[in-house]
PDB file of C-alpha atoms in Angstrom:
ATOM      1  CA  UNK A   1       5.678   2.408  25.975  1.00 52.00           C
ATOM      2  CA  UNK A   2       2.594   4.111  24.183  1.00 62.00           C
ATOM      3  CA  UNK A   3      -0.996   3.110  24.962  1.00 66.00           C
ATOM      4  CA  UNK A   4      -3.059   3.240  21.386  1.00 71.00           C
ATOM      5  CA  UNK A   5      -6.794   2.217  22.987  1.00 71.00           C
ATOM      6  CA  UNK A   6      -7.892  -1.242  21.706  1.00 82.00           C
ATOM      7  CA  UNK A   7     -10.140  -1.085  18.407  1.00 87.00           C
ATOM      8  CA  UNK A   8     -13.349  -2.412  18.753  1.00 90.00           C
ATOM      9  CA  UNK A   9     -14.359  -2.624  14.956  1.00 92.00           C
ATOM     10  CA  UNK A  10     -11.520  -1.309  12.601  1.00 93.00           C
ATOM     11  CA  UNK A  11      -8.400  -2.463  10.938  1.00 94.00           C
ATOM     12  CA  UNK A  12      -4.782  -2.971  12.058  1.00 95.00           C
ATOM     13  CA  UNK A  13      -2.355  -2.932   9.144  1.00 95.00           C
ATOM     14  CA  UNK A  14       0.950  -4.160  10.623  1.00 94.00           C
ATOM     15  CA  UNK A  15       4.650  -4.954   9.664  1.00 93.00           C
ATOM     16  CA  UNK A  16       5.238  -1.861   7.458  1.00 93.00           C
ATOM     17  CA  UNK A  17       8.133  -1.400   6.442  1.00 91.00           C
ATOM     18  CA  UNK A  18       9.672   1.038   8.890  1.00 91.00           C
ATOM     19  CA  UNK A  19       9.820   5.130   7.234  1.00 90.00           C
ATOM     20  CA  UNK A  20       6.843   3.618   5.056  1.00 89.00           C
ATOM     21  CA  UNK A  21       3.632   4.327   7.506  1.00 92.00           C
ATOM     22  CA  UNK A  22       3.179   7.632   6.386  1.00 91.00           C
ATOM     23  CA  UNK A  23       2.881   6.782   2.885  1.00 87.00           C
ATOM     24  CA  UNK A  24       0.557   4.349   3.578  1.00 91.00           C
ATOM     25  CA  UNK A  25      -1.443   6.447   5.931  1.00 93.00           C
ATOM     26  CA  UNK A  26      -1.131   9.343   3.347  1.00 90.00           C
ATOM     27  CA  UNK A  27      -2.480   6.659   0.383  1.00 87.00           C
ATOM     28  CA  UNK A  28      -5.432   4.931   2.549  1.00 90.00           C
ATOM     29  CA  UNK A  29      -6.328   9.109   2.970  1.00 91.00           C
ATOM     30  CA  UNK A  30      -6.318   8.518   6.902  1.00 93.00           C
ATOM     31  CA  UNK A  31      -5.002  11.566   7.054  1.00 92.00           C
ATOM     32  CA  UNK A  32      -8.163  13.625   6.303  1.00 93.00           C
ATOM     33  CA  UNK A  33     -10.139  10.661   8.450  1.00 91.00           C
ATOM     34  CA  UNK A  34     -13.035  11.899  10.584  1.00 91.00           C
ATOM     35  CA  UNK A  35     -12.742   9.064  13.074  1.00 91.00           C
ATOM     36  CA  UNK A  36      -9.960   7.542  14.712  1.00 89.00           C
ATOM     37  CA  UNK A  37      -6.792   6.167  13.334  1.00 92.00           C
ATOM     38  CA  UNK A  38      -2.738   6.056  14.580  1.00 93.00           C
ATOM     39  CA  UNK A  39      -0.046   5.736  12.850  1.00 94.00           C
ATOM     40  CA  UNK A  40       3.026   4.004  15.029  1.00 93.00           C
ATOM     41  CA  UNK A  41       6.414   4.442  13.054  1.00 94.00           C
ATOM     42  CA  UNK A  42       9.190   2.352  14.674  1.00 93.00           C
ATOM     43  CA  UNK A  43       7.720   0.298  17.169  1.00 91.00           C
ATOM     44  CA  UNK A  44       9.598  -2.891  18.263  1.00 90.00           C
ATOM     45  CA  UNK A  45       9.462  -6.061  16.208  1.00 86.00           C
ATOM     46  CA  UNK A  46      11.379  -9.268  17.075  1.00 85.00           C
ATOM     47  CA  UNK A  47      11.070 -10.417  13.184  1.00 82.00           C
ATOM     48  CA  UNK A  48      12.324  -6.669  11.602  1.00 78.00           C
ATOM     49  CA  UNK A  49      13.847  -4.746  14.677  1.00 90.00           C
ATOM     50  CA  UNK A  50      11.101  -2.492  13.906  1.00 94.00           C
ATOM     51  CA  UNK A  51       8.197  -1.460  11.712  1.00 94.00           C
ATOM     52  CA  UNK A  52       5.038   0.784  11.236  1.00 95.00           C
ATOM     53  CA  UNK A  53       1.600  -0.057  12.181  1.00 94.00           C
ATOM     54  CA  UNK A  54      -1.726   1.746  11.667  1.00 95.00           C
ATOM     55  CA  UNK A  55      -4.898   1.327  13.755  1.00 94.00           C
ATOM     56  CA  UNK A  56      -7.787   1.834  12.055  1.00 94.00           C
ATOM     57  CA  UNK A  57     -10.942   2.613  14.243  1.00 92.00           C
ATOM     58  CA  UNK A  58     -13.255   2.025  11.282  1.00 90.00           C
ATOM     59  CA  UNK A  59     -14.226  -0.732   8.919  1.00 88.00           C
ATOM     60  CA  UNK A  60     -12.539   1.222   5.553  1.00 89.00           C
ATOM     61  CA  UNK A  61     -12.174  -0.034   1.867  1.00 88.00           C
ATOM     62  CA  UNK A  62      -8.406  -0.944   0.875  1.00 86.00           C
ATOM     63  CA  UNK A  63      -7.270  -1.837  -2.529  1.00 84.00           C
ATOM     64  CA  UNK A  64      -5.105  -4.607  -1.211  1.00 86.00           C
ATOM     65  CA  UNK A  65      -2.816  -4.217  -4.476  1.00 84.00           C
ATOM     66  CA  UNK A  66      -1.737  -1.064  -4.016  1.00 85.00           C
ATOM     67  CA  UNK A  67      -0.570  -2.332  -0.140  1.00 89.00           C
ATOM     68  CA  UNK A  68       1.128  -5.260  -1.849  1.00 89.00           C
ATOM     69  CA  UNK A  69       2.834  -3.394  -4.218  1.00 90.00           C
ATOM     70  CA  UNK A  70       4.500  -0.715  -1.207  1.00 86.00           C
ATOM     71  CA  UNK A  71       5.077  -3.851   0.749  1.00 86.00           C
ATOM     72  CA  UNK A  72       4.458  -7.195  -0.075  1.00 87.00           C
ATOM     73  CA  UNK A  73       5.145  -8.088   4.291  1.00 89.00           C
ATOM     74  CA  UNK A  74       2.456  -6.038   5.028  1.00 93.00           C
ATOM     75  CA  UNK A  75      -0.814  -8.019   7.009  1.00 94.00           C
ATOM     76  CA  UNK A  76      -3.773  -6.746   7.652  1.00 95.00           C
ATOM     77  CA  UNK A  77      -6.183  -7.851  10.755  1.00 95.00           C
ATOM     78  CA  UNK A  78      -9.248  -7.150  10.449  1.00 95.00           C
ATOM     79  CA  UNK A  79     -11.052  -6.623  13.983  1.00 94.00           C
ATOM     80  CA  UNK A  80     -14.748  -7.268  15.175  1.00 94.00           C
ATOM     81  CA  UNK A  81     -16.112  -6.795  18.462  1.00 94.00           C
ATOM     82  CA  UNK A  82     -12.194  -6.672  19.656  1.00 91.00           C
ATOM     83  CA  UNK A  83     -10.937  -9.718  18.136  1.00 94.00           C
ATOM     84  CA  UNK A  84      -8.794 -10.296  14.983  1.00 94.00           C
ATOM     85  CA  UNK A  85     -11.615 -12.270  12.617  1.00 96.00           C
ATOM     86  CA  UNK A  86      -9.502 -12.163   9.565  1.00 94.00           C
ATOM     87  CA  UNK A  87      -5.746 -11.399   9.072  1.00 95.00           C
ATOM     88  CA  UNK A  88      -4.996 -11.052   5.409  1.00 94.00           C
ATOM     89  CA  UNK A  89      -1.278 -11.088   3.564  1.00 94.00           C
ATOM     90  CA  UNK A  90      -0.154  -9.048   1.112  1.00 92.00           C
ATOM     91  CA  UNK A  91       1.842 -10.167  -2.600  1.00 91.00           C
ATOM     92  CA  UNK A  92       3.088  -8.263  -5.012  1.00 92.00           C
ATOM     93  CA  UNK A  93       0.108  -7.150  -7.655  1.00 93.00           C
ATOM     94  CA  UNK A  94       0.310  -8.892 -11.173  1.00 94.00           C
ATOM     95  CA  UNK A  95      -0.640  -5.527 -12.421  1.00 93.00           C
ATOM     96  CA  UNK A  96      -0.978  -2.228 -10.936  1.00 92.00           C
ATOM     97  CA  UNK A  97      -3.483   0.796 -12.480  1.00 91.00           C
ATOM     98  CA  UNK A  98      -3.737   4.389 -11.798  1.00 88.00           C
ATOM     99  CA  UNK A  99      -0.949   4.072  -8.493  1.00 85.00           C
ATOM    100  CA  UNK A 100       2.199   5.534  -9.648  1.00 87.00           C
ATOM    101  CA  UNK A 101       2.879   7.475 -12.674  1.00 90.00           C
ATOM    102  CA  UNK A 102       5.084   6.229 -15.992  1.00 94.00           C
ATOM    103  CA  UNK A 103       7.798   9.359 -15.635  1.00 92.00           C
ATOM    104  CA  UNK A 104       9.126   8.660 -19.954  1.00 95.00           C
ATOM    105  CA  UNK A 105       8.498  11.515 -21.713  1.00 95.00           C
ATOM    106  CA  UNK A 106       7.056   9.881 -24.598  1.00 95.00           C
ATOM    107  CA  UNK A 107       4.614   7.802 -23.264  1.00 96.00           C
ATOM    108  CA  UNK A 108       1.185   7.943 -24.034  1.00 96.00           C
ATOM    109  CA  UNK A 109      -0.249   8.390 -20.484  1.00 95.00           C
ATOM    110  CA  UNK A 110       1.637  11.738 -20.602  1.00 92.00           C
ATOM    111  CA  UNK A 111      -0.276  13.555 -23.311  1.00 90.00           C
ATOM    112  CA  UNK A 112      -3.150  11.424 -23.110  1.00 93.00           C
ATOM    113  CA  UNK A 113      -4.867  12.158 -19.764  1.00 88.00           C
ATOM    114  CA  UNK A 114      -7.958   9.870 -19.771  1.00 93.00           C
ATOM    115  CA  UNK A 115      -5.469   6.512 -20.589  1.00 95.00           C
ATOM    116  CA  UNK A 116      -5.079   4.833 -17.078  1.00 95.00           C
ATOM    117  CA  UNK A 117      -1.197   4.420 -15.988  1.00 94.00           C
ATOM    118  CA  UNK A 118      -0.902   0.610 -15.767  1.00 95.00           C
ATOM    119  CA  UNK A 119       2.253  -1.593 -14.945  1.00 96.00           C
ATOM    120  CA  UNK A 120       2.563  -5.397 -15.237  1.00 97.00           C
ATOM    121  CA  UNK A 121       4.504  -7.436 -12.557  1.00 96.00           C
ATOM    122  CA  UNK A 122       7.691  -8.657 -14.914  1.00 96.00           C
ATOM    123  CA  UNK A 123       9.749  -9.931 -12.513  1.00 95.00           C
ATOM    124  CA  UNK A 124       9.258 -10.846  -9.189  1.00 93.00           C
ATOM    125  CA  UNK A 125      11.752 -11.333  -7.571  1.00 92.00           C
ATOM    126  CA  UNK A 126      13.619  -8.104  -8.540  1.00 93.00           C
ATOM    127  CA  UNK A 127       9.881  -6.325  -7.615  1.00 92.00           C
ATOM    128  CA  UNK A 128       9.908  -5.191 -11.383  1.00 94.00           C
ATOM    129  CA  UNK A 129       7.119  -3.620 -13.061  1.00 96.00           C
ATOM    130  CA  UNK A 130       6.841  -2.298 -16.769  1.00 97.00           C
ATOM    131  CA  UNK A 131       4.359   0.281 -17.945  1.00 97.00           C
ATOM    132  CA  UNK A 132       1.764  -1.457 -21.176  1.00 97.00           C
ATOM    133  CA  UNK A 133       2.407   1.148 -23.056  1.00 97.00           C
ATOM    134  CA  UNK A 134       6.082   1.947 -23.594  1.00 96.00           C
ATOM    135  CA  UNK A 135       7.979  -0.412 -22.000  1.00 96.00           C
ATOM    136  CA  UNK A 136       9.647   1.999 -18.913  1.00 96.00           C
ATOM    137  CA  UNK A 137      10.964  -0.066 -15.758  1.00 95.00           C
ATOM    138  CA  UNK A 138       9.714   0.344 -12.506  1.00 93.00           C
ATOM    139  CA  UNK A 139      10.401  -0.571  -9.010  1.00 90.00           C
ATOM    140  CA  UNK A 140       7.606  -1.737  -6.274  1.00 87.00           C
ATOM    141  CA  UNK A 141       7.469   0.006  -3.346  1.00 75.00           C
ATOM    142  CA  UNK A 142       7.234   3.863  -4.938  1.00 60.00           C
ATOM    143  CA  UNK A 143       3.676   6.046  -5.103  1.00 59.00           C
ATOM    144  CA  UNK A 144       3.413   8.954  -7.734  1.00 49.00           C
ATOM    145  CA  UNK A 145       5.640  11.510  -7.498  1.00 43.00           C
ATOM    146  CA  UNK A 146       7.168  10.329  -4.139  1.00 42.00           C
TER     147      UNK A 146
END
């Protein structure tokens, strides 16, 4: 078993999808962080088998849609003086802006730089999302060029 020292004041983002840590990690830019963090791929979970978690030895900003919209499972506790004083869950985004990018050809957001790439939540259950401008299909769960 690993031993990741406790976080005094920090985050804990737990049940990632396991494999999906990284891109999280990558995405929250903990990987250029000048003070502690860990990412933990595959650790055991009795409600997955097992997942990803990253510790977060710092009180950071997180857009909470773009976590919902690589994995709706994913909680976040937030810690303070050691103990959880929040835990938030994540949903899938009615709308997502500037996360991934609309890959048709002949969309707008192509040739026109300064328009932000958005994508509306059309269905749910199928984690659908369509860009506003032409209409392309898109799964949750993808960043950019990923």
């Amino acid at each position: 078993m690993i031993n990741i020292a406790e976080i005094k004041n920090g985050l804990v983002i737990d049940h990632i999808h396991a494999g999906t840590g990284w891109k999280v990690f990558k995405w929250l830019g903990l990987d250029k962080a000048k003070f502690s963090c860990a990412l933990i791929m595959n650790a055991v979970s009795q409600k997955s088998g097992v997942k990803d978690i990253i510790k977060v030895d710092n009180i950071i900003n997180i857009d909470y849609s773009v976590l919902g919209f690589i994995d709706e499972n994913i909680t976040v506790n937030v810690i303070q003086d050691s103990k959880i004083v929040r835990k938030i869950k994540m949903e899938l985004p009615e709308k997502v802006e500037n996360v991934m990018q609309c890959k048709n050809p002949r969309c707008i957001t192509i040739t026109e730089h300064y328009v932000p790439q958005e994508f509306r939540l059309v269905d749910r259950e199928k984690k659908q999302y369509r860009c506003i401008y032409c209409d392309a299909m898109y799964k949750a769960g993808a960043l950019g060029d990923e």
